[in-house]
Coordinates of N, CA, C and O and ligand atoms in Angstrom, one line a residue:
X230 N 106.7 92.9 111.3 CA 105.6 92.0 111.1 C 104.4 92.7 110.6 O 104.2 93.9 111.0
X231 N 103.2 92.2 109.5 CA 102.4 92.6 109.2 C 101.0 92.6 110.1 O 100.6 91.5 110.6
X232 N 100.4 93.6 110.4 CA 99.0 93.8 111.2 C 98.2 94.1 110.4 O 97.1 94.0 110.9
X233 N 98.2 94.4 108.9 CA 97.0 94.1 108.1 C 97.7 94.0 107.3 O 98.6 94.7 106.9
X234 N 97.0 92.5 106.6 CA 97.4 92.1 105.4 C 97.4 92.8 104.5 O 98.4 93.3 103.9
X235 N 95.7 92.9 104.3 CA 94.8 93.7 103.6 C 95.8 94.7 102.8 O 96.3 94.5 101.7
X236 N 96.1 95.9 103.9 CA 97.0 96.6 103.4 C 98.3 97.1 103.7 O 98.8 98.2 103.9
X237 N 98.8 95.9 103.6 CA 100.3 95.9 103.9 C 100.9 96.7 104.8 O 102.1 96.9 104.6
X238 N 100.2 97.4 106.0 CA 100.9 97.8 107.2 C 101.5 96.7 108.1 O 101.0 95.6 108.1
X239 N 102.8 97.2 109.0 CA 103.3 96.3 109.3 C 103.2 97.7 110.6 O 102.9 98.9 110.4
X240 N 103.5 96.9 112.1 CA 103.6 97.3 113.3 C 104.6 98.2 113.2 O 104.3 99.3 113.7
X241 N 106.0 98.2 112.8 CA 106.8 99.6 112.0 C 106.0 100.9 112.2 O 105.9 101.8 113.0
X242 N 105.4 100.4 110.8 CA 104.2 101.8 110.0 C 103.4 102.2 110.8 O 103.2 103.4 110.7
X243 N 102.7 101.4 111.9 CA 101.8 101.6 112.9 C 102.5 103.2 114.3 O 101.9 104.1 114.8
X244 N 104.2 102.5 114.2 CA 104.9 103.0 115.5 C 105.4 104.4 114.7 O 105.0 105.6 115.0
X245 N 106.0 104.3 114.1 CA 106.4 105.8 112.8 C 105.1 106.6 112.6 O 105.2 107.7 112.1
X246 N 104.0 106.3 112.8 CA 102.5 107.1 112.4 C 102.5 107.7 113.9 O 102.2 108.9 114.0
X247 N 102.9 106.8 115.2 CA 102.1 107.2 116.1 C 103.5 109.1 116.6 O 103.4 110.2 117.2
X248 N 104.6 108.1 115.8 CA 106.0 109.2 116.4 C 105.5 110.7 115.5 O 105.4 111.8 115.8
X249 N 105.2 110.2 114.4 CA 104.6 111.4 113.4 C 103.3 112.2 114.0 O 102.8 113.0 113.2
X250 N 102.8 112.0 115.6 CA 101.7 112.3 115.7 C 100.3 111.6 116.1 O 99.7 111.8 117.1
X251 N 100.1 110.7 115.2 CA 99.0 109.9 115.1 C 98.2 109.5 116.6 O 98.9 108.6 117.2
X252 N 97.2 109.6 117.1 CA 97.0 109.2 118.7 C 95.7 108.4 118.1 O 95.7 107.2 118.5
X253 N 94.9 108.6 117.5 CA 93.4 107.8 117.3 C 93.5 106.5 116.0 O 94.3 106.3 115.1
X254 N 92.3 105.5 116.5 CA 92.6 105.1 115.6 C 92.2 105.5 114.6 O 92.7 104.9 113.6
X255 N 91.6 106.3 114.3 CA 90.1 107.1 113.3 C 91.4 107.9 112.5 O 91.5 108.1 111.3
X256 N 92.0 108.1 113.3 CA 93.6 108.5 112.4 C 94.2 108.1 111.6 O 94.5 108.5 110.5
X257 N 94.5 106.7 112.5 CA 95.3 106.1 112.1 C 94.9 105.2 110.8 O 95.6 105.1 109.8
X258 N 93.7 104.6 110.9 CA 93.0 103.9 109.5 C 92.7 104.8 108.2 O 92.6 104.6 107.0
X259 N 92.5 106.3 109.1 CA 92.6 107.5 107.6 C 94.1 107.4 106.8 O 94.1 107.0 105.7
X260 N 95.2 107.7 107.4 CA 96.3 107.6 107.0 C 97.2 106.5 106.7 O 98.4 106.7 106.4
X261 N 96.8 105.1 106.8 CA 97.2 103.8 106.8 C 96.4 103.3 105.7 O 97.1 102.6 104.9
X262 N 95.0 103.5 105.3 CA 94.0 102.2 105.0 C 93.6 101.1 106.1 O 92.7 100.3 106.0
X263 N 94.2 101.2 106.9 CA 94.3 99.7 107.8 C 92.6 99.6 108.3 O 91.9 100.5 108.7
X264 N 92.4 98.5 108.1 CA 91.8 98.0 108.7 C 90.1 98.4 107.8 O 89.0 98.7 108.2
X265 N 90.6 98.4 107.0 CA 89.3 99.3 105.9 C 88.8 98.3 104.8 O 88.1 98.6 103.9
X266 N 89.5 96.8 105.1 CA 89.2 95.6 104.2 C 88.2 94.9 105.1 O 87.1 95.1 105.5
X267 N 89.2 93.5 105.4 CA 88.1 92.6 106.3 C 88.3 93.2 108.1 O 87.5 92.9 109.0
X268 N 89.1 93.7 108.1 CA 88.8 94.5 109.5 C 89.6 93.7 110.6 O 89.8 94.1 111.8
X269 N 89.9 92.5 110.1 CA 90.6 91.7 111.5 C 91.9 92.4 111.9 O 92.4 91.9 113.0
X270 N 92.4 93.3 111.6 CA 94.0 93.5 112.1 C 93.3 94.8 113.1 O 94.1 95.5 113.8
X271 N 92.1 95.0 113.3 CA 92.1 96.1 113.8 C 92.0 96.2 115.8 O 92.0 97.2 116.5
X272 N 92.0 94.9 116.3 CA 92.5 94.8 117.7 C 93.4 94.7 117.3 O 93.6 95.9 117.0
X273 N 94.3 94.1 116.8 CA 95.8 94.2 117.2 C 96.5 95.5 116.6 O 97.6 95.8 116.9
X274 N 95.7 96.1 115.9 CA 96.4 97.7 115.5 C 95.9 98.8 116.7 O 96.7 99.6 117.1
X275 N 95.0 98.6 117.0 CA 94.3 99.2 118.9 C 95.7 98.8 119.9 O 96.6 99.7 120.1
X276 N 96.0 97.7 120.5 CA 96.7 97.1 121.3 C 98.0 98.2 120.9 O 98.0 99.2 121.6
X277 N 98.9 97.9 120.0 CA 100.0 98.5 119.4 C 99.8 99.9 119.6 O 100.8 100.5 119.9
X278 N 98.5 100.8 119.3 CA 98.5 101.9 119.1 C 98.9 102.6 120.3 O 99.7 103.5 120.5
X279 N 97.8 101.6 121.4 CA 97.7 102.0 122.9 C 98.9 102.1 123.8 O 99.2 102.8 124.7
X280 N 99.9 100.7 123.1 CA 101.1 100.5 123.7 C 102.1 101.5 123.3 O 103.1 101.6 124.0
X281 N 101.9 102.3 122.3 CA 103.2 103.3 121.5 C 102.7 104.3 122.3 O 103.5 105.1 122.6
X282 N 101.5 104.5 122.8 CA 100.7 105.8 123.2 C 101.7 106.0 124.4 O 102.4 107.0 124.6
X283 N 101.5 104.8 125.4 CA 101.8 104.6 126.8 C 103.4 105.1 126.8 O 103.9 105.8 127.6
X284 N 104.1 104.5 125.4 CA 105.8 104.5 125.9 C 106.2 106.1 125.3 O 107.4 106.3 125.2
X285 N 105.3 107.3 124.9 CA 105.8 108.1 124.1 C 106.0 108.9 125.7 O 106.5 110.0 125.7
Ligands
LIG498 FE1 93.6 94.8 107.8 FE2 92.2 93.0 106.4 S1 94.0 92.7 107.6 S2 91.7 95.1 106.7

């Protein structure tokens, strides 16, 4: 499923960033784009990030 349109990340890309590493979102929108257009995917890329955080 896509979490920003904008730029085509999808919750996948979000969970593969976080296994590669990734813990912030300040990270995660450096190495994604996400959330760098109109900005709406960015609770639900928070939620997801926090939730991959919790299951690692
Ligand atoms: Fe992510 Fe617009 S949907 S910046």
């Amino acid at each position: 499923m896509y979490v920003c349109l904008c730029k085509a990340v999808t919750d996948k890309a979000i969970k593969q960033k976080v296994a590669e590493g990734v813990s912030t979102m300040r990270e995660l929108k450096m190495c994604t784009g996400l959330g760098s257009q109109c900005g709406k995917c960015t609770c639900q890329a928070q939620q997801i990030l926090h939730t991959e955080l919790v299951n690692i």
